[in-house]
Coordinates of N, CA and C and ligand atoms in Angstrom, one line a residue:
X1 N 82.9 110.9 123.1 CA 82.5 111.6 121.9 C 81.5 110.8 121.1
X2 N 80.3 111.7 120.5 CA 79.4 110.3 120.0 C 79.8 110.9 118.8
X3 N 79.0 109.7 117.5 CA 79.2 109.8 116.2 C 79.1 111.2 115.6
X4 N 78.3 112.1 115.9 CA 78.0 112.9 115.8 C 78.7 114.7 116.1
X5 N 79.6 114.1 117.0 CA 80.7 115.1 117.2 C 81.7 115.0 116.8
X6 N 81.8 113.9 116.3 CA 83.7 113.3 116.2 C 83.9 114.4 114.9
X7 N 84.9 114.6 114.9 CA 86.0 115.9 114.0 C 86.6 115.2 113.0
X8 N 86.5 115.1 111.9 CA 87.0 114.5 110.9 C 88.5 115.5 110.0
X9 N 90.0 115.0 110.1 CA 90.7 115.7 109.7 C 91.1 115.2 108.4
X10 N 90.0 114.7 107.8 CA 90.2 114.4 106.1 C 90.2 115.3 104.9
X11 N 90.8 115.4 104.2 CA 91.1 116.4 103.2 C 91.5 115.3 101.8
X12 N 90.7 116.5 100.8 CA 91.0 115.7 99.5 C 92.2 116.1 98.4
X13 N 92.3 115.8 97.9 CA 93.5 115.9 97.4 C 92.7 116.2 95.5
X14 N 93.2 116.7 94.6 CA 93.0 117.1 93.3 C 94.2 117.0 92.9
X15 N 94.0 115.8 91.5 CA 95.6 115.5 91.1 C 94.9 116.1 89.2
X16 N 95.7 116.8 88.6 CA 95.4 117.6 87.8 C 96.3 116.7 86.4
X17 N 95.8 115.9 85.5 CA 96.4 115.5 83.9 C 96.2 116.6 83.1
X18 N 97.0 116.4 81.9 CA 96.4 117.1 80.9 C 97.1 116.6 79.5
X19 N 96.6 116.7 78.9 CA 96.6 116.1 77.3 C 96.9 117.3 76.2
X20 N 97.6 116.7 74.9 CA 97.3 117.8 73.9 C 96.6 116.7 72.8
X21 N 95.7 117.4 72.1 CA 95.3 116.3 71.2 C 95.2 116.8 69.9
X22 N 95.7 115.9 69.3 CA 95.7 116.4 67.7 C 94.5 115.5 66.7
X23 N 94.0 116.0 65.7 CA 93.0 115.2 65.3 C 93.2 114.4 64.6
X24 N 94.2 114.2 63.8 CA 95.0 113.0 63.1 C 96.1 112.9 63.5
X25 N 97.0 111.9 62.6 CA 98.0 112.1 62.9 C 98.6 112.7 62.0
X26 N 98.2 113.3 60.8 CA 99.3 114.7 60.3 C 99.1 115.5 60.8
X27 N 98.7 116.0 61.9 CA 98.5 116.8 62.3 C 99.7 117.1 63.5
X28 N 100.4 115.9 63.8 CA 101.8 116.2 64.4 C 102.5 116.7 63.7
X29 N 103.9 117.2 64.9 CA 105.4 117.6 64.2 C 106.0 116.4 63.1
X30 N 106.9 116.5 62.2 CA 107.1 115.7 61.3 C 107.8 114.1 61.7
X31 N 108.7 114.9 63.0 CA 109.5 113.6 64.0 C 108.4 112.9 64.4
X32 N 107.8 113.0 65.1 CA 106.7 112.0 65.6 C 105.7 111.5 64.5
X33 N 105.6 112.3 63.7 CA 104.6 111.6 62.7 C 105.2 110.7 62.0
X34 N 106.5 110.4 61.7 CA 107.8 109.6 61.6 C 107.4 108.6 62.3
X35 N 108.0 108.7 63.3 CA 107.5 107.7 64.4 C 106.8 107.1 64.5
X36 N 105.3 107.7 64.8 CA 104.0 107.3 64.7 C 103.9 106.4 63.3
X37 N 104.3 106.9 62.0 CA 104.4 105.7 60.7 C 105.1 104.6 61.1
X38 N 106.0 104.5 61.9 CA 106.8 102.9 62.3 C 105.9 102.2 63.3
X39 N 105.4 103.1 64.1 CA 104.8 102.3 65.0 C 103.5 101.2 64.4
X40 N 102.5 102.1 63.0 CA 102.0 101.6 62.4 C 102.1 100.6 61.7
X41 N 103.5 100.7 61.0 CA 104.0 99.5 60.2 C 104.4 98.1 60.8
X42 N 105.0 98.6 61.7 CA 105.2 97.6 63.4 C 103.9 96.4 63.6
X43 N 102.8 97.2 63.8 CA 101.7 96.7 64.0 C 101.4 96.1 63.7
X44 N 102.1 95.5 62.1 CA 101.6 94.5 61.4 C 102.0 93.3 61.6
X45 N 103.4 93.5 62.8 CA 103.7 92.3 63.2 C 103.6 91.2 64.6
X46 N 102.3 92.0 64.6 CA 102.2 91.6 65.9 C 101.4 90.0 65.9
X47 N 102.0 89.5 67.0 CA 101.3 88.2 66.6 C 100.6 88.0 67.8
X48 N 99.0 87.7 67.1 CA 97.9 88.3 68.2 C 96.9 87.3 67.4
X49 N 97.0 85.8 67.5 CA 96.0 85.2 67.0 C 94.8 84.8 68.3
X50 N 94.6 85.1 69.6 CA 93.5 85.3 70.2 C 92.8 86.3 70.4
X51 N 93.5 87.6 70.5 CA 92.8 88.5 70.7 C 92.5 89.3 68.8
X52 N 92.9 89.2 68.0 CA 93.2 89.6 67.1 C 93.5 91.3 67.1
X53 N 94.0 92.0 68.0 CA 94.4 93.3 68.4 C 95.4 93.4 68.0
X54 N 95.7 93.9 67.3 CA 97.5 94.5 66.9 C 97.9 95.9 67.4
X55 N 99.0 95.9 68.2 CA 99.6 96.9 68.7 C 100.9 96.8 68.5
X56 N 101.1 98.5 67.8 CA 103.0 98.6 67.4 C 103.1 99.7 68.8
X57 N 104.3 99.8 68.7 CA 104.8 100.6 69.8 C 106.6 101.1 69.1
X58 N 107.0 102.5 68.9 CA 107.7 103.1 68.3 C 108.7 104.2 69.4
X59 N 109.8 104.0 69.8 CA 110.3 104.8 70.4 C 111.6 105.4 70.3
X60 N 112.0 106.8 69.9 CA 113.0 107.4 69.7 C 113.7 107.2 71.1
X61 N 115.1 107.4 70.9 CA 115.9 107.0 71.5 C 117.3 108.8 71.9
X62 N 117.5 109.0 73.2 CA 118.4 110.2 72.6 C 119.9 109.9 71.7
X63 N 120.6 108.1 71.6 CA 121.2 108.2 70.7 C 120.5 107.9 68.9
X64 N 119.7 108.8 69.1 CA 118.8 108.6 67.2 C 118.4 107.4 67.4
X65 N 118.7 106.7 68.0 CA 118.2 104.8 67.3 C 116.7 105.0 67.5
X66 N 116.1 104.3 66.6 CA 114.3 103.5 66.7 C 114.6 102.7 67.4
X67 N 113.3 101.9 68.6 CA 113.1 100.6 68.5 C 112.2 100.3 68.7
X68 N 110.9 99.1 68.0 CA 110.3 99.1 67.5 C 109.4 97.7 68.7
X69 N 108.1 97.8 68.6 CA 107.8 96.8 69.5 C 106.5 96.2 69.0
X70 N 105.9 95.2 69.1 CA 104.3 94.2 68.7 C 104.8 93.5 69.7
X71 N 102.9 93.8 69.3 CA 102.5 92.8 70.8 C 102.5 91.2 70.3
X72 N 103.4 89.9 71.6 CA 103.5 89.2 70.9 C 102.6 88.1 72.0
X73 N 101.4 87.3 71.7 CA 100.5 86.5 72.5 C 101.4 85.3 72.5
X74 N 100.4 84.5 73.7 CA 100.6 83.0 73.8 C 99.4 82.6 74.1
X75 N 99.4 80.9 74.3 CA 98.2 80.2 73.9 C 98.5 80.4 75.6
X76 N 98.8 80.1 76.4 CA 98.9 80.9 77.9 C 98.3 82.2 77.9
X77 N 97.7 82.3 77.8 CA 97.4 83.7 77.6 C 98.9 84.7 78.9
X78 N 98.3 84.8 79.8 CA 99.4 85.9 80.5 C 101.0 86.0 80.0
X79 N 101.3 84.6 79.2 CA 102.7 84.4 79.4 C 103.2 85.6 77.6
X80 N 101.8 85.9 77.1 CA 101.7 86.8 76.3 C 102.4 88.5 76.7
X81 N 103.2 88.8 76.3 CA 103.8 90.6 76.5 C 102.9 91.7 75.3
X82 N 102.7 92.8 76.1 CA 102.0 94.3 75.4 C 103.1 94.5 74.4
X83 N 102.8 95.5 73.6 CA 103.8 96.3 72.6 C 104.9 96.9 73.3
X84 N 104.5 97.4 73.8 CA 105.2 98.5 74.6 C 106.5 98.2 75.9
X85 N 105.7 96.9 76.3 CA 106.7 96.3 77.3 C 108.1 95.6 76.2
X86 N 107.5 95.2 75.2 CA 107.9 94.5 74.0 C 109.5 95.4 73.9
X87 N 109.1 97.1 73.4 CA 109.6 98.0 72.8 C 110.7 98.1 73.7
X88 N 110.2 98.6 75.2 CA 111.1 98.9 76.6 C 111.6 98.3 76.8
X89 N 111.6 96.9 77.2 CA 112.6 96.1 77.5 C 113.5 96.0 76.6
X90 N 113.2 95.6 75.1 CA 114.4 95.5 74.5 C 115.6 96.7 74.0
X91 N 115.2 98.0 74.5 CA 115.5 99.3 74.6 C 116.5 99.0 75.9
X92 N 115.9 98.6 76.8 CA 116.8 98.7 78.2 C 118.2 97.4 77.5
X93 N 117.4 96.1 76.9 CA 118.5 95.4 77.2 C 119.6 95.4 75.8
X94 N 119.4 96.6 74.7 CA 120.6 97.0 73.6 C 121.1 98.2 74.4
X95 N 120.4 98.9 74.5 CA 120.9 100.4 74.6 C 120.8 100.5 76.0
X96 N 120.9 100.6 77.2 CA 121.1 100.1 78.3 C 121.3 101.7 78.9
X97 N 122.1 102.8 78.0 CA 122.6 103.5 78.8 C 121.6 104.6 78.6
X98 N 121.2 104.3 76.6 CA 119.9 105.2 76.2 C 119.4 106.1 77.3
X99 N 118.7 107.0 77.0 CA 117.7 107.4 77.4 C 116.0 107.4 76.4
X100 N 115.1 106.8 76.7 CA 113.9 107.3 75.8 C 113.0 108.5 75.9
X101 N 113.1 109.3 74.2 CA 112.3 110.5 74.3 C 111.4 110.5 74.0
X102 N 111.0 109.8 72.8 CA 109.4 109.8 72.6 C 108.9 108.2 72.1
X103 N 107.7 108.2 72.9 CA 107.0 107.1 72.5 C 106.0 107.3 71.7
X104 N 105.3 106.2 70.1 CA 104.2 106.7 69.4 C 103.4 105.0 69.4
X105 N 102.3 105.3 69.9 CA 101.4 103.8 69.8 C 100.3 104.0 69.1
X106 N 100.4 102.7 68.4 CA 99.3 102.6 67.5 C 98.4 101.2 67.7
X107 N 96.9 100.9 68.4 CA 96.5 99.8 68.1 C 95.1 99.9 67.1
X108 N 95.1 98.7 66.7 CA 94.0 98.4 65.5 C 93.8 96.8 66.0
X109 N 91.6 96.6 65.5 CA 91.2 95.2 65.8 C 91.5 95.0 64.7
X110 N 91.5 93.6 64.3 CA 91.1 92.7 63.1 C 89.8 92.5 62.6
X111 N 89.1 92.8 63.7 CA 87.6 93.2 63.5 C 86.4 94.1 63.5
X112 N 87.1 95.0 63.9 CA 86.4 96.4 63.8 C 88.1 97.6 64.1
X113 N 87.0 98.9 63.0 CA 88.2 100.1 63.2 C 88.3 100.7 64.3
X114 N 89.5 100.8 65.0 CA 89.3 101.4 66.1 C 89.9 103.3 65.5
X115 N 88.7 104.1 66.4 CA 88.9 104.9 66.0 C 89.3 106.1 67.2
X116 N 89.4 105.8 68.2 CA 89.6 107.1 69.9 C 90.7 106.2 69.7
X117 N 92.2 107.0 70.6 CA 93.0 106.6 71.1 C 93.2 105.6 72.1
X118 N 94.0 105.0 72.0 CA 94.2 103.6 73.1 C 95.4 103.6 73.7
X119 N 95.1 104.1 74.9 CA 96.0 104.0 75.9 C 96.7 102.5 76.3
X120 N 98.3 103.0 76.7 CA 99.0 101.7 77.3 C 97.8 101.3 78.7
X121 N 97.9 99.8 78.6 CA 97.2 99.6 79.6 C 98.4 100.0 80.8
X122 N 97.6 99.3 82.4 CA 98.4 99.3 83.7 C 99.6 98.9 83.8
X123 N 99.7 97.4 83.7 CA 101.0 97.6 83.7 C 102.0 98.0 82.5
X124 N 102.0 98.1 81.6 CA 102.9 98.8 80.4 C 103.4 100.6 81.1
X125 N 101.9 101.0 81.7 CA 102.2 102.2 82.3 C 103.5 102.2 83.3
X126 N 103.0 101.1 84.6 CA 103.9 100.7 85.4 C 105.5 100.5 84.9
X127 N 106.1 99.9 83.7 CA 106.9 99.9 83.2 C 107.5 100.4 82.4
X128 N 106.4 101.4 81.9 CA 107.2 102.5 81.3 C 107.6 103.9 82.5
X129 N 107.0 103.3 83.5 CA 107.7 104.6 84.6 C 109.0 103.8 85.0
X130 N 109.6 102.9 85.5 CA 110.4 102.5 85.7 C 111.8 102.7 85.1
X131 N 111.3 103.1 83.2 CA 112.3 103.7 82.5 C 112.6 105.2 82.9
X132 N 111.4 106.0 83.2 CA 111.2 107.6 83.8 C 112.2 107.8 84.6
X133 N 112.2 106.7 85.5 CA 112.9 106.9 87.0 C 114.2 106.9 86.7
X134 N 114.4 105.5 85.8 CA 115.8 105.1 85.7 C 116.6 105.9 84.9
X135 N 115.5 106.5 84.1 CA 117.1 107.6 83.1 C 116.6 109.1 83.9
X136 N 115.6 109.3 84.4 CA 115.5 111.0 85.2 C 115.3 112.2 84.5
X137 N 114.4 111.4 83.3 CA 113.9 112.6 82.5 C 112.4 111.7 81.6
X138 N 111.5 112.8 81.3 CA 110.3 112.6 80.9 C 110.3 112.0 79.3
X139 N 109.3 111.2 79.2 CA 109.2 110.1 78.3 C 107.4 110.8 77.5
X140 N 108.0 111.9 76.1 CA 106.6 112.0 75.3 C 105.8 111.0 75.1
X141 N 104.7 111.1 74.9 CA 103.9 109.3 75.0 C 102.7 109.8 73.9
X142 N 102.8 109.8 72.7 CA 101.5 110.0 72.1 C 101.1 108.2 71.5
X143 N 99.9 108.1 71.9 CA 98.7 106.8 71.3 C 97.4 107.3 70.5
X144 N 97.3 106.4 69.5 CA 96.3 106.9 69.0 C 95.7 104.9 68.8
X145 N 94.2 105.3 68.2 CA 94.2 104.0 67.1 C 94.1 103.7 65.9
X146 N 93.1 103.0 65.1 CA 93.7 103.1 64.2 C 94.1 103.9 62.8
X147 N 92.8 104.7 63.8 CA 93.1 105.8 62.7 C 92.7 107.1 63.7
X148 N 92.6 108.4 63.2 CA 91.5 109.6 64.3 C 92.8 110.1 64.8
X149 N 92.3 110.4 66.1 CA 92.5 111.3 67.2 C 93.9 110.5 67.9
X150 N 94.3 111.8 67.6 CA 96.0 111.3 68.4 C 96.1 111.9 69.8
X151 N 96.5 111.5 71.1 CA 96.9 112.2 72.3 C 98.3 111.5 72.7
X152 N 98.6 113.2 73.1 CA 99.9 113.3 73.8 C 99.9 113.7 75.1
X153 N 100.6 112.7 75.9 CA 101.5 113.1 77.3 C 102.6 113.3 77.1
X154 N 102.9 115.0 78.1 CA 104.4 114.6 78.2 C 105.4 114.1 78.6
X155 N 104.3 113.3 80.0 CA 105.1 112.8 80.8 C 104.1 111.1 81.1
X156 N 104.8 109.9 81.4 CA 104.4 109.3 82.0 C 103.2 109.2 83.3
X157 N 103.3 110.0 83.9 CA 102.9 110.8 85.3 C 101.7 111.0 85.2
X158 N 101.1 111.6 83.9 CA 100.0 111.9 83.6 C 98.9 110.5 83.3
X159 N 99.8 109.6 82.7 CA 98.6 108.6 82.7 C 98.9 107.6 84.1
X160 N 99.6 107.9 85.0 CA 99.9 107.2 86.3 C 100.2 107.6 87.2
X161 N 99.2 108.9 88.1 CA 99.3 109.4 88.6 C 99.8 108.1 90.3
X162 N 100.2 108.5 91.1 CA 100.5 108.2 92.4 C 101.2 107.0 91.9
X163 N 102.4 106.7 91.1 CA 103.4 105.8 90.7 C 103.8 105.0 91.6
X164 N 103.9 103.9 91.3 CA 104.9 103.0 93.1 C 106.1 103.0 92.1
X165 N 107.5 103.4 92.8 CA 108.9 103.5 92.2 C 109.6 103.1 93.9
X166 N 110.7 102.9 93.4 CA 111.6 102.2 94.2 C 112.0 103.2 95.3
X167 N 111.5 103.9 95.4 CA 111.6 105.1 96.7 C 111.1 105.1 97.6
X168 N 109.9 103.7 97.3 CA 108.8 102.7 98.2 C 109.6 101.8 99.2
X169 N 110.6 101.3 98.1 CA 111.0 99.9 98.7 C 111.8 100.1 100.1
Ligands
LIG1 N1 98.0 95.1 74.3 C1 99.1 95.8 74.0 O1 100.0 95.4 73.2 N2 99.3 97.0 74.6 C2 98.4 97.6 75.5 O2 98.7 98.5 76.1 C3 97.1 96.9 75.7 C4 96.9 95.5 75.2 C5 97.8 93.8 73.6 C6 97.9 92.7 74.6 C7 97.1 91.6 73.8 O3 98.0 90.9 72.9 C8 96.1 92.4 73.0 O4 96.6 93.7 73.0 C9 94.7 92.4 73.6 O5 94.7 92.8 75.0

């Protein structure tokens, strides 16, 4: 068979997100916009003297509890944790049996306003599916920055599509 004949059985695949976006944040329900104000206040504790980026991270819990997360650096840089990983972990290691409903992120520079929403980076994504898996129900996720346009997922899935979860291993 020359190059020319060979039969290709490749097929594409269309993986479909979708967002709701609000244009501030009063413009949410009153629970999240709650939320979203802790996350902001949060923010201010973040200790980020290289990057000077501050990120809070705010997450309702199905027993009512908050827990609250900043991002906290090191002069190592990697040995530095996201907001979010901040938030989750310490969620998994009080509330263990928790489940989390909604997440609200907020980052802002030190040196310029950030104004489009800022997504959890990769791995925070990666980590916050891990909690998806582990409690078996979907995790709201609205980020904004520091001011503007707020977007919501309802699901983790949407910002991480083709997930690696332990169904791999
Ligand atoms: N950061 C977060 O806290 N969350 C993210 O999803 C993206 C980045 C932090 C890490 C670092 O302290 C600073 O922002 C700059 O990358």
């Amino acid at each position: 068979m020359d190059f020319f004949s060979a039969i290709s059985n490749m097929k594409e695949i269309t993986h479909q997100t979708s967002f709701s976006v609000y244009d501030s944040k009063d413009e949410l329900p009153a629970d999240v916009r709650g939320l979203m104000d802790e996350a902001i206040a949060i923010r201010k504790t973040a200790y980020a003297p290289y990057s000077k980026f501050r990120v809070g991270a705010a997450l309702i819990l199905d027993n009512g509890k908050t827990v609250l997360g900043s991002n906290q650096e090191n002069a190592a840089y990697p040995s530095g944790l996201c907001a979010e990983r901040v938030a989750v972990f310490q969620t998994g290691a009080i509330y263990p049996e928790a489940k989390i409903v909604k997440m609200a992120i907020s980052a802002a520079s030190d040196t310029n306003t950030t104004t489009s929403p800022i997504p959890p980076c990769g791995a925070c994504r990666q980590s916050i599916a891990e909690y998806e898996f582990k409690q078996g129900s979907d995790i709201e996720i609205y980020f904004m920055g520091e001011t503007g346009t707020v977007y919501k997922s309802d699901s983790l899935k949407n910002l991480l599509p083709f997930t690696f979860d332990k169904n791999f291993l």
